[in-house]
Short mmCIF file of C-alpha atoms in Angstrom, two decimals:
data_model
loop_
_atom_site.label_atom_id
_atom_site.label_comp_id
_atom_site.label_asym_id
_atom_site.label_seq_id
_atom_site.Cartn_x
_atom_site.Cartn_y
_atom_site.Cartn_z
CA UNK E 1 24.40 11.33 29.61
CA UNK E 2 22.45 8.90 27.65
CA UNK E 3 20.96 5.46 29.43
CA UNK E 4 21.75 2.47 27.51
CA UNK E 5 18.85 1.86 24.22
CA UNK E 6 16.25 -1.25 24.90
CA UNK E 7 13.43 -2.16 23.60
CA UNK E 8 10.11 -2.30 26.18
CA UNK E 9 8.47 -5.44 26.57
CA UNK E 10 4.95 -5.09 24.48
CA UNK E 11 6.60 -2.16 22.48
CA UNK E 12 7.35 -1.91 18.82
CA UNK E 13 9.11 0.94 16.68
CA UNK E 14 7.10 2.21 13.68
CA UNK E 15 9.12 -0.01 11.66
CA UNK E 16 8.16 -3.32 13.67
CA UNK E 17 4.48 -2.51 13.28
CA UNK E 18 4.80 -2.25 9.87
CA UNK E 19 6.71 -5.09 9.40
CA UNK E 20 3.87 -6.94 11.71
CA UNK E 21 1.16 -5.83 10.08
CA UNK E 22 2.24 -6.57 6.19
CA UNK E 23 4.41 -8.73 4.79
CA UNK E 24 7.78 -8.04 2.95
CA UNK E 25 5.86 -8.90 -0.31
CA UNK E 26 2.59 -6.93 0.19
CA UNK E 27 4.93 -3.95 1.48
CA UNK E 28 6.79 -4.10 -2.04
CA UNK E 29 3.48 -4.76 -3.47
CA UNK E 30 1.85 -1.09 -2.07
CA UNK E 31 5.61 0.12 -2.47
CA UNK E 32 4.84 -0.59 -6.62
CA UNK E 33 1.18 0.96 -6.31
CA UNK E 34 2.36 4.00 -4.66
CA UNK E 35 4.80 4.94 -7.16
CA UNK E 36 2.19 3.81 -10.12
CA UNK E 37 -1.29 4.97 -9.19
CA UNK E 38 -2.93 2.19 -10.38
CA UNK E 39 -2.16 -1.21 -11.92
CA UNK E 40 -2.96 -4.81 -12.81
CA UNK E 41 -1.88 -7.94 -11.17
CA UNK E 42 0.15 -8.44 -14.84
CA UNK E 43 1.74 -5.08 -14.53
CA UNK E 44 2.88 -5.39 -10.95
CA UNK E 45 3.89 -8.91 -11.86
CA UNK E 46 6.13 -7.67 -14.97
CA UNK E 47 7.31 -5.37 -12.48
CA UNK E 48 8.41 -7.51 -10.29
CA UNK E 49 10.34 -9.40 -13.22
CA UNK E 50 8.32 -12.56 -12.28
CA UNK E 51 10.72 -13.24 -9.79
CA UNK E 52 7.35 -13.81 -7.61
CA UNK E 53 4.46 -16.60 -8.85
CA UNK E 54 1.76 -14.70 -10.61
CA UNK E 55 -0.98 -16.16 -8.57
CA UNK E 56 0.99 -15.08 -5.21
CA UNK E 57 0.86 -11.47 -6.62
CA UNK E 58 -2.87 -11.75 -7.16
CA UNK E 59 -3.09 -13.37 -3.51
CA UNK E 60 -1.43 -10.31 -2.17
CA UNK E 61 -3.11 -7.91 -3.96
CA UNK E 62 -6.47 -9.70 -2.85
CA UNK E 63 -4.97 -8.88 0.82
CA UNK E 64 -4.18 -5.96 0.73
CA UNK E 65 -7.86 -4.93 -0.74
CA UNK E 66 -9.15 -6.58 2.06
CA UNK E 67 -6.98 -5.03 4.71
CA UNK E 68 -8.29 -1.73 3.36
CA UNK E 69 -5.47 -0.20 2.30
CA UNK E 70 -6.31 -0.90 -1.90
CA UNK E 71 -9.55 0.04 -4.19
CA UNK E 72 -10.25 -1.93 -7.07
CA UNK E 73 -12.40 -2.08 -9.78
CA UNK E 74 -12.82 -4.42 -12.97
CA UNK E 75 -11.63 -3.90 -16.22
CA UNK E 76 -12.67 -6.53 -18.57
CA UNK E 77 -11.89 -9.62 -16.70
CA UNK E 78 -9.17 -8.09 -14.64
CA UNK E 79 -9.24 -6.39 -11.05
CA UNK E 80 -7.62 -2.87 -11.45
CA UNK E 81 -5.86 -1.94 -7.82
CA UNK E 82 -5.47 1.59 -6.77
CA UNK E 83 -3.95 2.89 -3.22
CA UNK E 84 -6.97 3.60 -0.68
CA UNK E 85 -4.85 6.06 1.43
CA UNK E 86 -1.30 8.28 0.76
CA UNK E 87 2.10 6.70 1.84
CA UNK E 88 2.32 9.56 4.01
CA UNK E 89 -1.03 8.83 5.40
CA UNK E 90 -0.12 5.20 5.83
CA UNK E 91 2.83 6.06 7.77
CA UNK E 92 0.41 8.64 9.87
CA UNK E 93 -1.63 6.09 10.67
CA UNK E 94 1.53 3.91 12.12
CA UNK E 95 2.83 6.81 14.24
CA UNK E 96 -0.95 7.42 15.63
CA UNK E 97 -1.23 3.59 16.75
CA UNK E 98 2.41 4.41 18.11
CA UNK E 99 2.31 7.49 20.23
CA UNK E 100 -1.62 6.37 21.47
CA UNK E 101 0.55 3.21 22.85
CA UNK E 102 3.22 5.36 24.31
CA UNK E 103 0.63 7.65 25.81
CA UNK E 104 -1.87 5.60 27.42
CA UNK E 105 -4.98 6.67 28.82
CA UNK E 106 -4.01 8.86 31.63
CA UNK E 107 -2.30 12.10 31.91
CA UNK E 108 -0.17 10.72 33.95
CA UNK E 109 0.95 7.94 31.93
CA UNK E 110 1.99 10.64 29.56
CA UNK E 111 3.84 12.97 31.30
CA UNK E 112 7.05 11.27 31.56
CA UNK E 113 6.91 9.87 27.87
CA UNK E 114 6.17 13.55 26.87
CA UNK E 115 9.57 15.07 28.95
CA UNK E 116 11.82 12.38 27.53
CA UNK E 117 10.59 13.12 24.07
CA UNK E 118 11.39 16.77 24.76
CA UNK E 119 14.79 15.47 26.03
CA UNK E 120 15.49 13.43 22.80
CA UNK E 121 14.23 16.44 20.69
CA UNK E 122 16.55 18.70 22.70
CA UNK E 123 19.81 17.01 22.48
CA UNK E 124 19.10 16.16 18.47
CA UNK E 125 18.50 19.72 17.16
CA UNK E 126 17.89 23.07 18.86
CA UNK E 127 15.46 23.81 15.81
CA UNK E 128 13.53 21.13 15.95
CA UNK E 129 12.99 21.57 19.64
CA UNK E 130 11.72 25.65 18.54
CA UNK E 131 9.41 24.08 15.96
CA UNK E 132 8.09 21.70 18.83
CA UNK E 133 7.38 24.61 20.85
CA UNK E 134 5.62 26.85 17.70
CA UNK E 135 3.60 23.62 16.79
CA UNK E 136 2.25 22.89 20.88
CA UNK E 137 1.45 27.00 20.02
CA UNK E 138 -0.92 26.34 17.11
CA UNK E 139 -2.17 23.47 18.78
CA UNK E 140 -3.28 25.64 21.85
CA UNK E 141 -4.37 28.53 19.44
CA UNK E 142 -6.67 26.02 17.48
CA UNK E 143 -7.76 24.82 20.83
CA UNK E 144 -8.97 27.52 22.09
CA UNK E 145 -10.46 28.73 18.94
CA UNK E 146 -12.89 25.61 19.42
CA UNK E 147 -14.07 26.21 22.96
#
């Protein structure tokens, strides 16, 4: 029997922290840059059908660089913006920050967060509770391997 679903004072799904940590325009912003490779503040803001102020775009671009998450280089007189990481590592990164919270800094502190993710993975699909159990295997194996 499932408990009733709340939210933990002091903790945030994935999707919170994301939402936290950039804005719905600068998440639109990497959104475009993902897809694209690489572009202009004039591309993205054709993109964006200049629904958004050119200089805003050029604001959140700015942020984003400096937040880490975009290169850029000059072309002429304009700044050329590039992705610094993967979506998927992006989202990586989120989950890390996420399970680190959930786990704490003791053993102990873990333990029950680590059963009642077996639980959830259990009663959600048999197979992903096997590939659970093959990927704590490797885990061990490469473990091992470095002692």
């Amino acid at each position: 029997m499932k408990g009733p679903r709340f939210t933990l004072f002091g903790f945030r799904r994935p999707r919170e922290v994301v939402c936290s940590t950039l804005g719905k325009l600068e998440k639109e912003t990497l959104e475009e840059l993902w897809r694209r490779g690489e572009a202009s503040v004039r591309e993205i803001y054709h993109t964006f059908e200049k629904r958004t102020a050119y200089t805003t775009l050029m604001t959140t671009l700015d942020r984003l660089y400096k937040k880490a998450l975009l290169n850029r280089h000059k072309e002429g007189r304009a700044f050329i913006y590039s992705p610094r990481i993967t979506r998927e590592e992006f989202e990586q990164g989120v989950n890390e920050d996420v399970i680190d919270g959930l786990l704490g800094h003791s053993a102990q502190s873990a333990q029950p967060i680590l059963a009642c993710f077996v639980d959830a993975v259990g009663e959600r699909d048999r197979e992903l509770l096997d590939e659970l159990a093959r990927l704590v295997k490797d885990k061990r194996r490469k473990v091992k391997s470095k002692d």
